[in-house]
Short mmCIF file of C-alpha atoms in Angstrom, two decimals:
data_model
loop_
_atom_site.label_atom_id
_atom_site.label_comp_id
_atom_site.label_asym_id
_atom_site.label_seq_id
_atom_site.Cartn_x
_atom_site.Cartn_y
_atom_site.Cartn_z
CA MET B 1 48.77 -12.12 -15.36
CA SER B 2 45.33 -10.48 -15.00
CA GLY B 3 42.44 -12.81 -14.41
CA PRO B 4 38.84 -12.57 -15.91
CA THR B 5 36.76 -9.43 -15.37
CA ARG B 6 34.89 -9.78 -12.18
CA VAL B 7 31.19 -8.88 -12.35
CA ALA B 8 28.61 -7.78 -9.72
CA LEU B 9 25.18 -8.53 -11.02
CA ALA B 10 21.98 -6.67 -9.93
CA LEU B 11 18.87 -8.57 -11.14
CA GLY B 12 15.43 -6.82 -11.12
CA GLY B 13 11.96 -8.25 -10.72
CA GLY B 14 9.29 -8.68 -13.41
CA GLY B 15 7.58 -12.03 -13.12
CA ALA B 16 8.05 -14.36 -16.02
CA ARG B 17 10.29 -11.80 -17.77
CA GLY B 18 12.78 -12.86 -15.11
CA TYR B 19 13.69 -15.78 -17.17
CA ALA B 20 15.68 -13.38 -19.24
CA HIS B 21 18.17 -13.25 -16.40
CA ILE B 22 19.12 -16.81 -17.28
CA GLY B 23 20.14 -15.71 -20.76
CA VAL B 24 22.09 -12.81 -19.42
CA ILE B 25 24.13 -15.05 -17.10
CA GLN B 26 24.72 -17.48 -19.93
CA VAL B 27 26.17 -14.77 -22.08
CA LEU B 28 28.34 -13.32 -19.32
CA GLU B 29 29.88 -16.71 -18.60
CA GLU B 30 30.32 -17.60 -22.30
CA ARG B 31 32.27 -14.27 -22.70
CA GLY B 32 34.58 -15.22 -19.86
CA TYR B 33 33.32 -12.86 -17.20
CA GLU B 34 33.48 -14.16 -13.57
CA ILE B 35 30.24 -13.40 -11.56
CA VAL B 36 31.46 -12.80 -8.02
CA ASP B 37 28.38 -11.14 -6.46
CA ILE B 38 24.72 -11.18 -7.11
CA ALA B 39 21.82 -9.10 -5.66
CA GLY B 40 18.22 -9.72 -6.68
CA SER B 41 14.70 -8.64 -6.02
CA SER B 42 11.73 -10.85 -6.66
CA MET B 43 12.34 -13.04 -9.82
CA GLY B 44 15.90 -11.63 -9.74
CA ALA B 45 16.40 -13.16 -6.27
CA VAL B 46 15.07 -16.49 -7.64
CA ILE B 47 17.50 -16.67 -10.60
CA GLY B 48 20.39 -15.05 -8.66
CA GLY B 49 20.10 -17.36 -5.64
CA LEU B 50 19.89 -20.50 -7.82
CA HIS B 51 22.98 -19.44 -9.80
CA ALA B 52 24.91 -18.55 -6.77
CA ALA B 53 24.15 -21.98 -5.35
CA GLY B 54 25.05 -23.79 -8.53
CA GLY B 55 21.39 -24.86 -9.24
CA LEU B 56 20.54 -22.67 -12.21
CA ASP B 57 21.16 -25.38 -14.90
CA ALA B 58 18.81 -27.75 -13.05
CA TYR B 59 16.15 -25.03 -12.72
CA THR B 60 16.47 -24.06 -16.38
CA ALA B 61 16.07 -27.64 -17.45
CA TRP B 62 12.85 -27.79 -15.46
CA VAL B 63 11.20 -24.55 -16.61
CA ARG B 64 12.09 -24.77 -20.34
CA PRO B 65 9.53 -27.47 -21.26
CA LEU B 66 6.73 -26.21 -18.98
CA THR B 67 3.39 -25.82 -20.76
CA GLN B 68 0.76 -23.29 -19.82
CA ARG B 69 -1.37 -26.09 -18.41
CA GLU B 70 1.50 -27.24 -16.27
CA VAL B 71 2.13 -23.66 -15.04
CA LEU B 72 -1.48 -23.12 -14.07
CA ARG B 73 -1.22 -26.23 -11.93
CA LEU B 74 1.95 -24.99 -10.18
CA LEU B 75 0.42 -21.49 -9.31
CA ASP B 76 -1.56 -22.70 -6.20
CA PRO B 77 -4.56 -20.36 -6.37
CA SER B 78 -5.50 -19.05 -2.96
CA LEU B 79 -9.29 -18.76 -2.54
CA ARG B 80 -8.81 -16.96 0.80
CA GLY B 81 -5.85 -14.92 2.00
CA PRO B 82 -3.77 -11.86 1.15
CA GLY B 83 -2.57 -13.03 -2.27
CA LEU B 84 -3.98 -14.57 -5.39
CA ILE B 85 -1.45 -17.44 -5.47
CA ARG B 86 0.73 -19.20 -2.97
CA ALA B 87 3.41 -20.53 -5.25
CA GLU B 88 4.23 -23.28 -2.84
CA LYS B 89 4.67 -25.93 -5.50
CA VAL B 90 7.17 -23.68 -7.34
CA LEU B 91 9.06 -22.98 -4.15
CA ALA B 92 9.12 -26.72 -3.32
CA LYS B 93 10.97 -27.38 -6.52
CA VAL B 94 13.37 -24.53 -5.97
CA SER B 95 14.04 -25.82 -2.44
CA GLU B 96 14.59 -29.35 -3.85
CA ILE B 97 17.23 -27.94 -6.22
CA LEU B 98 18.87 -25.81 -3.53
CA ASP B 99 19.05 -28.81 -1.17
CA GLY B 100 19.38 -26.71 2.03
CA ALA B 101 22.06 -24.31 0.80
CA VAL B 102 22.75 -21.36 3.04
CA ILE B 103 23.86 -17.94 1.77
CA GLU B 104 27.01 -17.58 3.75
CA ASP B 105 28.43 -20.93 2.32
CA LEU B 106 27.74 -20.04 -1.36
CA PRO B 107 30.69 -19.74 -3.72
CA ILE B 108 29.21 -16.47 -5.00
CA GLY B 109 28.14 -13.59 -2.87
CA PHE B 110 24.35 -13.30 -2.74
CA THR B 111 21.85 -10.78 -1.44
CA ALA B 112 18.03 -11.25 -1.68
CA VAL B 113 16.06 -8.05 -1.11
CA ALA B 114 12.64 -8.08 0.53
CA THR B 115 10.34 -5.37 1.89
CA ASP B 116 8.96 -5.22 5.32
CA LEU B 117 5.31 -4.10 4.85
CA LEU B 118 4.94 -3.20 8.57
CA THR B 119 7.81 -0.79 8.76
CA GLY B 120 8.16 0.16 5.07
CA LYS B 121 11.86 -0.71 5.06
CA GLU B 122 14.18 -2.90 2.95
CA VAL B 123 15.36 -6.23 4.29
CA TRP B 124 18.62 -7.70 2.93
CA PHE B 125 19.09 -11.47 3.26
CA GLN B 126 22.83 -12.12 3.39
CA ARG B 127 22.70 -15.10 5.80
CA GLY B 128 20.49 -18.13 6.23
CA ARG B 129 18.70 -20.48 3.83
CA VAL B 130 18.64 -19.45 0.30
CA ASP B 131 15.13 -20.74 -0.30
CA VAL B 132 13.75 -18.70 2.64
CA ALA B 133 15.38 -15.60 1.32
CA ILE B 134 13.98 -16.21 -2.23
CA ARG B 135 10.42 -16.87 -0.85
CA ALA B 136 10.42 -13.55 1.07
CA SER B 137 11.71 -11.57 -1.94
CA MET B 138 9.27 -12.98 -4.48
CA ALA B 139 5.99 -12.17 -2.65
CA LEU B 140 4.51 -9.62 -5.09
CA PRO B 141 1.68 -7.82 -3.22
CA SER B 142 -1.88 -8.96 -4.18
CA PHE B 143 -0.43 -11.73 -6.44
CA ILE B 144 1.77 -13.90 -4.17
CA THR B 145 1.03 -14.14 -0.49
CA PRO B 146 3.56 -12.36 1.84
CA VAL B 147 5.36 -14.29 4.63
CA MET B 148 5.88 -13.61 8.31
CA LEU B 149 9.54 -14.09 9.48
CA ASP B 150 10.96 -12.93 12.84
CA GLY B 151 8.07 -10.55 13.43
CA ARG B 152 8.35 -8.97 9.93
CA LEU B 153 5.67 -9.15 7.21
CA LEU B 154 7.85 -9.59 4.14
CA ALA B 155 6.88 -9.02 0.51
CA ASP B 156 8.46 -8.33 -2.90
CA GLY B 157 11.90 -6.49 -2.66
CA GLY B 158 11.08 -4.70 -5.84
CA LEU B 159 8.56 -2.49 -4.04
CA LEU B 160 11.41 -0.42 -2.59
CA ASN B 161 14.39 -1.56 -4.70
CA PRO B 162 13.53 -2.72 -8.17
CA ILE B 163 17.11 -3.15 -9.25
CA PRO B 164 19.28 -3.66 -6.09
CA ILE B 165 22.53 -2.22 -7.30
CA VAL B 166 23.48 -0.73 -3.91
CA ALA B 167 23.46 -4.18 -2.42
CA THR B 168 26.50 -4.94 -4.56
CA ALA B 169 28.44 -1.86 -3.47
CA ALA B 170 30.82 -3.76 -1.10
CA SER B 171 31.71 -6.14 -3.83
CA SER B 172 35.32 -6.44 -5.16
CA ALA B 173 33.90 -6.69 -8.74
CA ASP B 174 35.51 -4.75 -11.65
CA LEU B 175 32.18 -4.22 -13.44
CA THR B 176 28.58 -3.79 -12.22
CA VAL B 177 25.87 -5.13 -14.60
CA ALA B 178 22.19 -4.41 -13.88
CA VAL B 179 19.23 -6.00 -15.55
CA SER B 180 15.90 -4.15 -15.71
CA LEU B 181 12.80 -6.15 -16.73
CA SER B 182 10.26 -3.34 -16.95
CA GLU B 183 11.49 -0.90 -19.58
CA ASP B 184 9.04 1.19 -21.59
CA GLN B 185 10.83 1.17 -24.92
CA PRO B 186 10.07 -1.77 -27.33
CA ALA B 187 12.83 -4.15 -28.15
CA SER B 188 13.69 -4.68 -31.79
CA THR B 189 12.19 -8.17 -31.58
CA ALA B 190 9.35 -7.33 -29.16
CA SER B 191 6.69 -8.31 -31.65
CA THR B 192 8.37 -11.68 -32.18
CA TRP B 193 8.67 -12.41 -28.47
CA ALA B 194 5.08 -11.27 -27.68
CA ALA B 195 3.63 -13.77 -30.08
CA ASP B 196 2.45 -17.09 -28.65
CA PRO B 197 4.99 -19.68 -29.79
CA ASP B 198 2.58 -22.62 -29.31
CA HIS B 199 0.05 -21.36 -31.73
CA VAL B 200 0.47 -23.38 -34.93
CA PRO B 201 -2.63 -23.22 -37.07
CA ILE B 202 -3.67 -26.62 -38.46
CA GLY B 203 -2.07 -27.07 -41.81
CA GLU B 204 -0.05 -23.93 -41.77
CA GLY B 205 3.37 -24.48 -43.17
CA SER B 206 2.65 -28.08 -44.15
CA PRO B 207 4.29 -29.19 -47.38
CA SER B 208 1.72 -30.72 -49.79
CA LEU B 209 2.10 -34.33 -50.87
CA ALA B 210 2.07 -34.97 -54.64
CA GLU B 211 0.42 -38.37 -54.78
CA ASP B 212 1.89 -39.19 -58.16
CA ASP B 213 5.45 -38.19 -57.21
CA PRO B 214 7.53 -41.29 -56.25
CA ALA B 215 9.94 -39.05 -54.36
CA ALA B 216 7.27 -37.72 -52.15
CA THR B 217 6.16 -41.25 -51.03
CA GLU B 218 9.49 -41.94 -49.31
CA ASP B 219 8.91 -39.13 -46.83
CA GLY B 220 5.14 -39.45 -46.72
CA LEU B 221 5.04 -41.08 -43.33
CA SER B 222 7.19 -38.40 -41.65
CA LEU B 223 5.06 -35.59 -43.27
CA VAL B 224 1.89 -37.24 -41.94
CA GLU B 225 3.46 -37.55 -38.51
CA ASP B 226 4.45 -33.89 -38.64
CA ALA B 227 0.87 -32.86 -39.55
CA LEU B 228 -0.51 -34.95 -36.68
CA GLU B 229 1.88 -33.31 -34.28
CA ARG B 230 0.83 -29.90 -35.40
CA THR B 231 -2.79 -30.85 -34.96
CA ARG B 232 -2.07 -32.13 -31.44
CA ARG B 233 -0.19 -29.01 -30.49
CA THR B 234 -3.04 -26.79 -31.80
CA ALA B 235 -5.60 -28.72 -29.78
CA ALA B 236 -3.41 -28.53 -26.67
CA HIS B 237 -2.95 -24.80 -27.26
CA ARG B 238 -6.73 -24.22 -27.45
CA GLN B 239 -7.25 -26.22 -24.17
CA ASP B 240 -4.46 -24.10 -22.52
CA ARG B 241 -6.08 -20.90 -23.70
CA GLU B 242 -9.36 -22.02 -22.13
CA LEU B 243 -7.61 -22.91 -18.89
CA MET B 244 -5.90 -19.53 -18.82
CA ARG B 245 -9.27 -17.78 -19.50
CA THR B 246 -10.88 -19.63 -16.63
CA PHE B 247 -7.95 -18.81 -14.32
CA THR B 248 -8.10 -15.13 -15.33
CA ASN B 249 -11.80 -15.04 -14.66
CA TRP B 250 -11.33 -16.50 -11.23
CA LEU B 251 -8.52 -13.90 -10.52
CA THR B 252 -10.74 -10.98 -11.48
CA SER B 253 -13.98 -12.15 -9.98
CA SER B 254 -12.13 -12.99 -6.73
CA ARG B 255 -11.22 -9.34 -6.44
CA GLY B 256 -14.66 -7.93 -7.41
CA SER B 257 -14.37 -7.66 -11.07
CA THR B 258 -15.38 -9.95 -13.91
CA PRO B 259 -14.25 -9.90 -17.52
CA GLY B 260 -17.42 -9.58 -19.61
CA ASP B 261 -18.89 -6.88 -17.29
CA ASP B 262 -20.11 -3.79 -19.19
CA PRO B 263 -16.79 -2.73 -20.76
CA ALA B 264 -17.69 0.93 -20.81
CA MET B 265 -20.29 1.95 -18.13
CA PRO B 266 -22.57 4.85 -19.18
CA VAL B 267 -21.16 8.28 -18.24
CA PRO B 268 -23.52 11.18 -17.43
CA GLU B 269 -23.27 14.06 -19.87
CA ASP B 270 -22.03 16.44 -17.15
CA ASP B 271 -19.46 14.01 -15.78
CA PRO B 272 -15.91 15.37 -16.44
CA PHE B 273 -14.44 11.80 -16.54
CA GLY B 274 -14.60 9.45 -19.53
CA PRO B 275 -15.15 5.73 -19.50
CA LEU B 276 -12.44 3.44 -18.36
CA PRO B 277 -10.54 1.38 -20.91
CA ALA B 278 -12.61 -1.50 -22.14
CA GLY B 279 -11.98 -4.78 -20.38
CA MET B 280 -9.83 -3.28 -17.54
CA ARG B 281 -9.92 -5.51 -14.50
CA THR B 282 -9.04 -5.13 -10.86
CA VAL B 283 -5.83 -7.25 -11.51
CA ASP B 284 -4.84 -4.88 -14.34
CA VAL B 285 -5.23 -1.87 -12.06
CA MET B 286 -3.14 -3.52 -9.29
CA GLN B 287 -0.38 -4.37 -11.68
CA LEU B 288 -0.29 -0.97 -13.47
CA SER B 289 -0.16 0.78 -10.11
CA LEU B 290 2.77 -1.34 -8.86
CA GLU B 291 4.62 -0.86 -12.15
CA ALA B 292 4.16 2.91 -12.07
CA LEU B 293 5.51 3.02 -8.47
CA GLN B 294 8.46 0.77 -9.33
CA ARG B 295 9.39 2.84 -12.41
CA SER B 296 9.56 6.00 -10.35
CA ILE B 297 11.68 4.34 -7.66
CA LYS B 298 13.88 2.65 -10.27
CA ARG B 299 14.70 6.08 -11.92
CA TYR B 300 15.82 7.38 -8.64
CA ARG B 301 17.88 4.37 -7.76
CA LEU B 302 19.67 4.22 -11.14
CA ALA B 303 20.46 7.98 -10.92
CA SER B 304 21.94 7.40 -7.47
CA PHE B 305 23.76 4.18 -8.21
CA PRO B 306 24.38 3.92 -12.04
CA PRO B 307 25.64 0.52 -13.15
CA ASP B 308 28.59 0.13 -15.65
CA VAL B 309 26.29 -1.81 -18.03
CA LEU B 310 22.40 -1.72 -17.97
CA ILE B 311 20.59 -4.55 -19.85
CA THR B 312 16.97 -3.76 -20.49
CA ILE B 313 13.95 -6.04 -21.12
CA PRO B 314 10.72 -4.24 -22.32
CA LYS B 315 7.80 -4.95 -19.97
CA GLY B 316 5.55 -5.71 -22.95
CA VAL B 317 7.30 -8.85 -24.09
CA CYS B 318 5.26 -11.11 -21.92
CA ARG B 319 2.78 -10.93 -19.03
CA THR B 320 3.75 -11.29 -15.41
CA LEU B 321 2.39 -14.82 -15.04
CA ASP B 322 3.42 -16.17 -18.51
CA PHE B 323 5.85 -18.69 -16.89
CA HIS B 324 5.37 -21.17 -19.78
CA ARG B 325 7.49 -18.93 -21.98
CA ALA B 326 10.94 -19.63 -20.55
CA GLU B 327 12.57 -20.49 -23.88
CA GLU B 328 11.73 -17.14 -25.48
CA MET B 329 12.60 -15.09 -22.45
CA ILE B 330 16.03 -16.80 -22.07
CA ALA B 331 16.74 -16.08 -25.77
CA LEU B 332 15.68 -12.49 -25.47
CA GLY B 333 17.88 -12.10 -22.36
CA ARG B 334 20.84 -13.48 -24.41
CA GLU B 335 20.14 -11.09 -27.27
CA GLN B 336 19.76 -8.01 -25.08
CA ALA B 337 22.84 -8.89 -23.00
CA SER B 338 24.93 -9.29 -26.15
CA GLU B 339 23.82 -5.98 -27.46
CA ALA B 340 24.47 -4.11 -24.23
CA LEU B 341 27.91 -5.71 -23.67
CA ASP B 342 28.91 -5.00 -27.33
CA ALA B 343 27.72 -1.34 -26.95
CA ALA B 344 29.72 -1.01 -23.70
CA GLY B 345 32.83 -2.29 -25.45
#
């Protein structure tokens, strides 16, 4: 009797959009596929390594309830150094879940892809501690500080291999599934996912109490409690937005640009160039530059090593550092995975 379809999974990078990988893995397993090999870059390495080591459920339970305030406290801003954030607190939690796991002992094959900034070459982690491999692969330049290991300056694997399909080439899988987190086309639900889920205006959606209606009195207490909870969430949301604004101001000012500077500097009449987009910051330019580079490399890689199934997540569904939106991204990953698998037959 034939067994379940064996899948090799290539997981791309994309910051908080990487939570979608969790939803993809859930759908594959629910449909009876057996994941036998995983290769990941950046956030793909994080999710892939945790799943291969059997720790993804614990990680998912940890990230689902994280608020924006809690995420900001976990980011470890770096006032000095070659990166905006250290992410040491996040890595500490990942290391706790992995509990010293090493790649060669995992029940599922795993490769974490990093980039050696000194030689400009890919580095594949297929032996050694899983948390070390993950840390090297997730160091997005200018955002997360790189690491030195064995004389190599290691950073995000997505710089040279945004979707590491080739790292699964030796797998005995029947099917190769790749997940891209930076597609240009909008998803059918993009506007829904892009909306902030925590924003609940005070009073919106609240049923009104008819004071003279005896039936309404019975549920009056629960309705009041609901209204108080909505008020609390709204106040917390506003605090979180202020924290995020403060953090964003720090990010941009630390790199020589401050939101609120003249949004459109005067341009001499004889200057052939127009004004820059209003509100554009140094961080925005860095991210757009990296994404442009990665899109070009990704097209080449996909043409050279096309997967059997490509699952796509639009880059506009959330921002790179929106790590408080796990619930939405997991749900979107499930939706996009189901659509892609159904289409593939």
